[in-house]
Structure formats: C-alpha cells, structure tokens
mmCIF file of C-alpha atoms in Angstrom:
data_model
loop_
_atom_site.group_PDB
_atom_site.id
_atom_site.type_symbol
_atom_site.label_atom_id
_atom_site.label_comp_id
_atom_site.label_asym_id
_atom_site.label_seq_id
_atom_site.Cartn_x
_atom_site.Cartn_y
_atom_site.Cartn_z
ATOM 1 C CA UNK A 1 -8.645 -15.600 -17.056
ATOM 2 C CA UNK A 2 -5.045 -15.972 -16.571
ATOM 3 C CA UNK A 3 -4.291 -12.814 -19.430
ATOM 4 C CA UNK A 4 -6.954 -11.058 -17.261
ATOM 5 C CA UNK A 5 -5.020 -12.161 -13.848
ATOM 6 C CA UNK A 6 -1.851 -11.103 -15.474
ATOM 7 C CA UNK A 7 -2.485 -7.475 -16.288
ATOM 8 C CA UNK A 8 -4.295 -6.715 -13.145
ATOM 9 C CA UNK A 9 -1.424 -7.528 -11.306
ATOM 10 C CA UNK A 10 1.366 -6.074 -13.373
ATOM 11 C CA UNK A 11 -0.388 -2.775 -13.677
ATOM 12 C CA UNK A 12 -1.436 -3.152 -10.521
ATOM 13 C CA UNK A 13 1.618 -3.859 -8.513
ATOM 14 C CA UNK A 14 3.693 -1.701 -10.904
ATOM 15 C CA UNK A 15 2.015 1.283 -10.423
ATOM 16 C CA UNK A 16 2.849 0.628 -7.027
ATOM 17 C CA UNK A 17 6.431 0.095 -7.870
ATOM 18 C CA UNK A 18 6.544 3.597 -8.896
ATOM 19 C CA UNK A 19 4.455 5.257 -6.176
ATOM 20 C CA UNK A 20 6.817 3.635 -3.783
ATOM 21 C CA UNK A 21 9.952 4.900 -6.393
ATOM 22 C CA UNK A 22 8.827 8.174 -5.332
ATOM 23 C CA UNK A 23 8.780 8.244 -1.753
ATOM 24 C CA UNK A 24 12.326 6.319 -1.729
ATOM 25 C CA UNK A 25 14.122 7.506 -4.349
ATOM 26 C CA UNK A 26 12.586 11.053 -5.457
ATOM 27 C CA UNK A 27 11.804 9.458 -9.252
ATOM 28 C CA UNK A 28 8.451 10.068 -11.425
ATOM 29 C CA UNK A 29 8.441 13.681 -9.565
ATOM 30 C CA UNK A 30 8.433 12.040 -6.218
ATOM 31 C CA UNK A 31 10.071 14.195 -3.042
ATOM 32 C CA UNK A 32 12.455 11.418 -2.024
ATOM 33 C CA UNK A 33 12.773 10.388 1.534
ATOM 34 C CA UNK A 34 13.267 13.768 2.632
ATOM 35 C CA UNK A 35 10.604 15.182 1.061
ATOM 36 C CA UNK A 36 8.297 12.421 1.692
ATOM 37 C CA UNK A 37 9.546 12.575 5.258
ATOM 38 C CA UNK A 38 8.316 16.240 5.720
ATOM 39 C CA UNK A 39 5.461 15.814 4.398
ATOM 40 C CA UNK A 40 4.435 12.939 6.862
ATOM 41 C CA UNK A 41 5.528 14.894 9.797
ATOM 42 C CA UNK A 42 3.663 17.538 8.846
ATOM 43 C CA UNK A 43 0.403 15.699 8.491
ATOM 44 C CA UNK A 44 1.059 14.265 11.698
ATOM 45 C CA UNK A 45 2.719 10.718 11.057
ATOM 46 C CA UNK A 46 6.348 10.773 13.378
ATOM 47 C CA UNK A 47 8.662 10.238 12.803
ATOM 48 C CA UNK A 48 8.565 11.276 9.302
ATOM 49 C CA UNK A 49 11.526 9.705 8.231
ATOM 50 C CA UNK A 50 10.586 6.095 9.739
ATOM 51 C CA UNK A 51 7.008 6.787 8.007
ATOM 52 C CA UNK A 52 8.614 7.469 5.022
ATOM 53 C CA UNK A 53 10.991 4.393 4.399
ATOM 54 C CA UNK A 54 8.205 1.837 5.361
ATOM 55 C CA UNK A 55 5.400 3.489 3.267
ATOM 56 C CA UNK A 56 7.527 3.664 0.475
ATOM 57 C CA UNK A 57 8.871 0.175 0.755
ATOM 58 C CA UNK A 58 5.777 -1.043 1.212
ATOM 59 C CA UNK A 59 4.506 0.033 -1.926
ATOM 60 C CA UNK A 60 7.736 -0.583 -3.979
ATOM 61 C CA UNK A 61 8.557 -4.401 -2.415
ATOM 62 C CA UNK A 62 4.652 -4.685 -2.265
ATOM 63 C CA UNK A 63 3.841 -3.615 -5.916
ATOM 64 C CA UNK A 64 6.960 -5.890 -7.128
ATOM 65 C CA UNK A 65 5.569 -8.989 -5.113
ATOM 66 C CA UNK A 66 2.170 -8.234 -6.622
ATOM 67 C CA UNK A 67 3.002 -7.485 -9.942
ATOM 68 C CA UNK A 68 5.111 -10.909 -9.943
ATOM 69 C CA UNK A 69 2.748 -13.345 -8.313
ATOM 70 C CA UNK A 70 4.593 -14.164 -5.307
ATOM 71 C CA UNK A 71 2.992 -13.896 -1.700
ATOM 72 C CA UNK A 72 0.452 -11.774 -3.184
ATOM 73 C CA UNK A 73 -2.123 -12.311 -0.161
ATOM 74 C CA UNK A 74 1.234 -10.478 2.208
ATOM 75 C CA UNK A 75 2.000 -8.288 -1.078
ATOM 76 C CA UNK A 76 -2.240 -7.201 -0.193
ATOM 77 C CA UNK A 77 -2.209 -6.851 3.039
ATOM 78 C CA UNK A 78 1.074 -4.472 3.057
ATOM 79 C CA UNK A 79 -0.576 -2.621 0.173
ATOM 80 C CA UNK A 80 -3.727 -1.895 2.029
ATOM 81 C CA UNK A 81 -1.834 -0.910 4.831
ATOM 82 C CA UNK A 82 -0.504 1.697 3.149
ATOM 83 C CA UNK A 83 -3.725 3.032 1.454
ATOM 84 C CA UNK A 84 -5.771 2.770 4.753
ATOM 85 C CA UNK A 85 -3.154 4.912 6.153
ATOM 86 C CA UNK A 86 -2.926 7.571 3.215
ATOM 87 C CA UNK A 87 -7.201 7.405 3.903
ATOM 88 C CA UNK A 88 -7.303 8.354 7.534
ATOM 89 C CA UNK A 89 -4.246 11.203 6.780
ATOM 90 C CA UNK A 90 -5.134 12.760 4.219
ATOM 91 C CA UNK A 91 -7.939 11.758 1.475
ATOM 92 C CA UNK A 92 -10.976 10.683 4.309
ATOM 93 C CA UNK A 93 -11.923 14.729 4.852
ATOM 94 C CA UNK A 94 -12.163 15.461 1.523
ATOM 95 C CA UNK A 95 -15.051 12.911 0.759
ATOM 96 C CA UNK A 96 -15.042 10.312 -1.477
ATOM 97 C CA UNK A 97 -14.654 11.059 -4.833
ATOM 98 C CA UNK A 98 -10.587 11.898 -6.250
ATOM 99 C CA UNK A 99 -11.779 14.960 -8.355
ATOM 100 C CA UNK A 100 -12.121 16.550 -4.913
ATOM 101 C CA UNK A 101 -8.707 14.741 -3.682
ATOM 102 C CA UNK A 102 -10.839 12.041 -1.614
ATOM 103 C CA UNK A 103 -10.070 8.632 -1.448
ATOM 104 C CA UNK A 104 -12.059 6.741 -4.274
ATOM 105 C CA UNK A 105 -8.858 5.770 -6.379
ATOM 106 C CA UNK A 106 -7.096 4.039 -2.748
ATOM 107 C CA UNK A 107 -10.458 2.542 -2.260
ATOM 108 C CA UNK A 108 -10.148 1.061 -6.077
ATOM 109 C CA UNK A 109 -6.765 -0.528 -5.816
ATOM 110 C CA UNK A 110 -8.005 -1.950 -2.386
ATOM 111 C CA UNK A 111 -10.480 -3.703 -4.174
ATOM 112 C CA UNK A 112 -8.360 -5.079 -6.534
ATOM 113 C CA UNK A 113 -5.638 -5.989 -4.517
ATOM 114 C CA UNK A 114 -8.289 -7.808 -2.000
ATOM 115 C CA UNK A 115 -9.772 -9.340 -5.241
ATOM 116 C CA UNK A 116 -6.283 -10.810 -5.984
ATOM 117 C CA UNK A 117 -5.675 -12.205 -2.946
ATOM 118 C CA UNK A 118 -8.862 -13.850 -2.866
ATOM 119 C CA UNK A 119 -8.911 -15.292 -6.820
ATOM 120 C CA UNK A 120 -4.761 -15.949 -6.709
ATOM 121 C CA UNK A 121 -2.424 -14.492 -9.307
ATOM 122 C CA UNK A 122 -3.411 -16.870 -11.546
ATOM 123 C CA UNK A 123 -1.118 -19.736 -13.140
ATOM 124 C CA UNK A 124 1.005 -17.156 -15.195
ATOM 125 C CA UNK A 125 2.240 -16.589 -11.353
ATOM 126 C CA UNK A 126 5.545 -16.838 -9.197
ATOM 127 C CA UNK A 127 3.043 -18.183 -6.664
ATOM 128 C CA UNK A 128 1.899 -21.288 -9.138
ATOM 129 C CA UNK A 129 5.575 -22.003 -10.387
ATOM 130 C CA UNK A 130 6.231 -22.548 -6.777
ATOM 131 C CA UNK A 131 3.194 -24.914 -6.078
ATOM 132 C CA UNK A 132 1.848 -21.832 -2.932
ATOM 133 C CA UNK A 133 -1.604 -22.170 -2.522
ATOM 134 C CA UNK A 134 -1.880 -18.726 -1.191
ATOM 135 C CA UNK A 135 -5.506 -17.719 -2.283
ATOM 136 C CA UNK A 136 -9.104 -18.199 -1.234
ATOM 137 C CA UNK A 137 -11.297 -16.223 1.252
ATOM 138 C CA UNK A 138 -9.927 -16.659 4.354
ATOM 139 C CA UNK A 139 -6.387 -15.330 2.497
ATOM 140 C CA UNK A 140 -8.133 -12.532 0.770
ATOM 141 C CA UNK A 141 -10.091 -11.658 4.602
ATOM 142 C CA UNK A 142 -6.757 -11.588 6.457
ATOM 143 C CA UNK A 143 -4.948 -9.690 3.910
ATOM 144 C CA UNK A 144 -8.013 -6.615 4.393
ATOM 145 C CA UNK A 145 -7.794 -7.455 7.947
ATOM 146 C CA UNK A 146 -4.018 -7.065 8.950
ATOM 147 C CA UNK A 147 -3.275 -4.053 6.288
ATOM 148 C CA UNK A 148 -6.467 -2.067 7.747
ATOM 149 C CA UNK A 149 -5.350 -3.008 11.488
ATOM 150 C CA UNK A 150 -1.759 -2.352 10.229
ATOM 151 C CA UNK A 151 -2.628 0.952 8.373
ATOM 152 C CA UNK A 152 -4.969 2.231 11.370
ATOM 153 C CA UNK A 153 -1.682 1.337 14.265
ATOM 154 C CA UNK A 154 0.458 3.040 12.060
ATOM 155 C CA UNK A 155 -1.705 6.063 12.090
ATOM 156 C CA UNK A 156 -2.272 5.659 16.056
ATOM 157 C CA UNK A 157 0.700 5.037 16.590
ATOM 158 C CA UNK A 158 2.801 8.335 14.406
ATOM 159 C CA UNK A 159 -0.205 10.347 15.721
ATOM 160 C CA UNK A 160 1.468 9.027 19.725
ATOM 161 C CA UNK A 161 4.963 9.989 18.405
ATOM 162 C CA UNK A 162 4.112 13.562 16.858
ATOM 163 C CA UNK A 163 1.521 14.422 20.517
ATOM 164 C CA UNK A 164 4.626 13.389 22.406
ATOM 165 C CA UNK A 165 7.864 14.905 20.281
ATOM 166 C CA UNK A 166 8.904 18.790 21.544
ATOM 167 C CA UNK A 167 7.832 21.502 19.843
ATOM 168 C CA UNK A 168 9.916 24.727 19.207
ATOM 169 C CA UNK A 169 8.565 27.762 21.455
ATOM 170 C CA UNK A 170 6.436 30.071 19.503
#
C-alpha cells in the first residue's frame, strides 16, 4: 500500500508541479504570468495577474506538498480549489467528458487528491517522518469543503472585480 501511496502522490502532485510551472514561469509550453494573466481576465477572473500568481502557486507549492507527503489534507484542499475554479470558468459548459474539453480529468485528480487526504500519504511520507496525523474523514471532508468554497469565492469574487473594472469605450 505504501508503493501504491507513493506513486499516486508523486505523479500526482508532480503533475501539478508542472501545471503550476506553466502559469508561473512559462515552462512545458505554459504562457507565463502574463500569458496566464490574459487569459484569466479574459474569461472573466480579475485581476488576471492576482488570478494568475495564486492559481499557479497553488498548483506548484500544492503539487510539491502533495507529491512529498507533507500537509497533504491543505496540499488537497488548495488543489481542489484550483480545479473547482478551472470547472466553473471554463470546462463546466462543455459537459463532462475531456475529449470535448469538459471537466472529467479535474474531476479525476479531485478524487484522488480527496482520496489522499482521507487514506494519508502513507508511511513513505514527510507527514509520517514528522509523527502528523493529518488523515481520516473529517481531514479528507474539509479539504473538499474549503477548496470547493475556496475555488467557488475565487470565481465570485474575480467575476465582482471584472463587473466592476472600466471598460474602454467601444
């Protein structure tokens, strides 16, 4: 169980790592902040550059955190933050499934990142060497809760900022 634990979180959480590389750094083919940043003010998320930096922190401090074993249930919650966010913006209208861009694969690595907070990272974990008891249902519950509550505000809230900023006259 613990080789099992082990290379769901590494892949996991790395995979992360590198989604998050993209949106801060412009690796893997990522735009960068700046490109990340105009693509969340144009779908609506302002500002884009604040959306930006704490999506793709998220990920990249959240996917390291995972991927090492340490804090995972707060290394969950900041994950599925971010994927309930990427939902409502922009995979929710296109259905379900990814072949049709929808959100099936964010609803995936929600379910595994839930499932980790819930089972632990296993004893091959940062979390273990340290002696945190950081698992169980109630951890793996308030992880989905606060990163669905935390993805939803942040959609409210850069939805408020982009109704409210100026717009150039037409």
């Amino acid at each position: 169980m613990d080789l099992a634990l082990l290379v769901l979180r590494v892949v996991v959480g790395l995979l992360f790592v590198g989604h998050g590389a993209q949106k801060l750094f412009g690796v893997f083919g990522g735009g960068g902040l700046e490109g990340t940043a105009g693509m969340f003010d144009a779908i609506g998320l302002s500002p884009g550059w604040l959306h930006a930096r704490a999506a793709g922190t998220a990920e990249f401090l959240g996917g390291a955190l995972l991927a090492l074993g340490l804090f995972t249930p707060f290394a969950a919650a900041a994950l599925i933050a971010v994927m309930t966010a990427a939902v409502i913006t922009v995979h929710a209208p296109k259905g379900i499934w990814s072949s049709n861009g929808g959100y099936e694969f964010n609803l995936v690595l929600v379910a595994a990142v839930f499932a980790l907070a819930g089972i632990g990272s296993g004893s091959w974990s940062l979390d273990n060497a340290f002696g945190f008891d950081l698992n169980g249902t109630v951890w793996a519950i308030g992880a989905l809760g606060v990163g669905v509550i935390g993805g939803v505000g942040t959609v409210l809230s850069g939805r408020l900022a982009a109704s409210r900023a100026p717009h150039p006259a037409s």
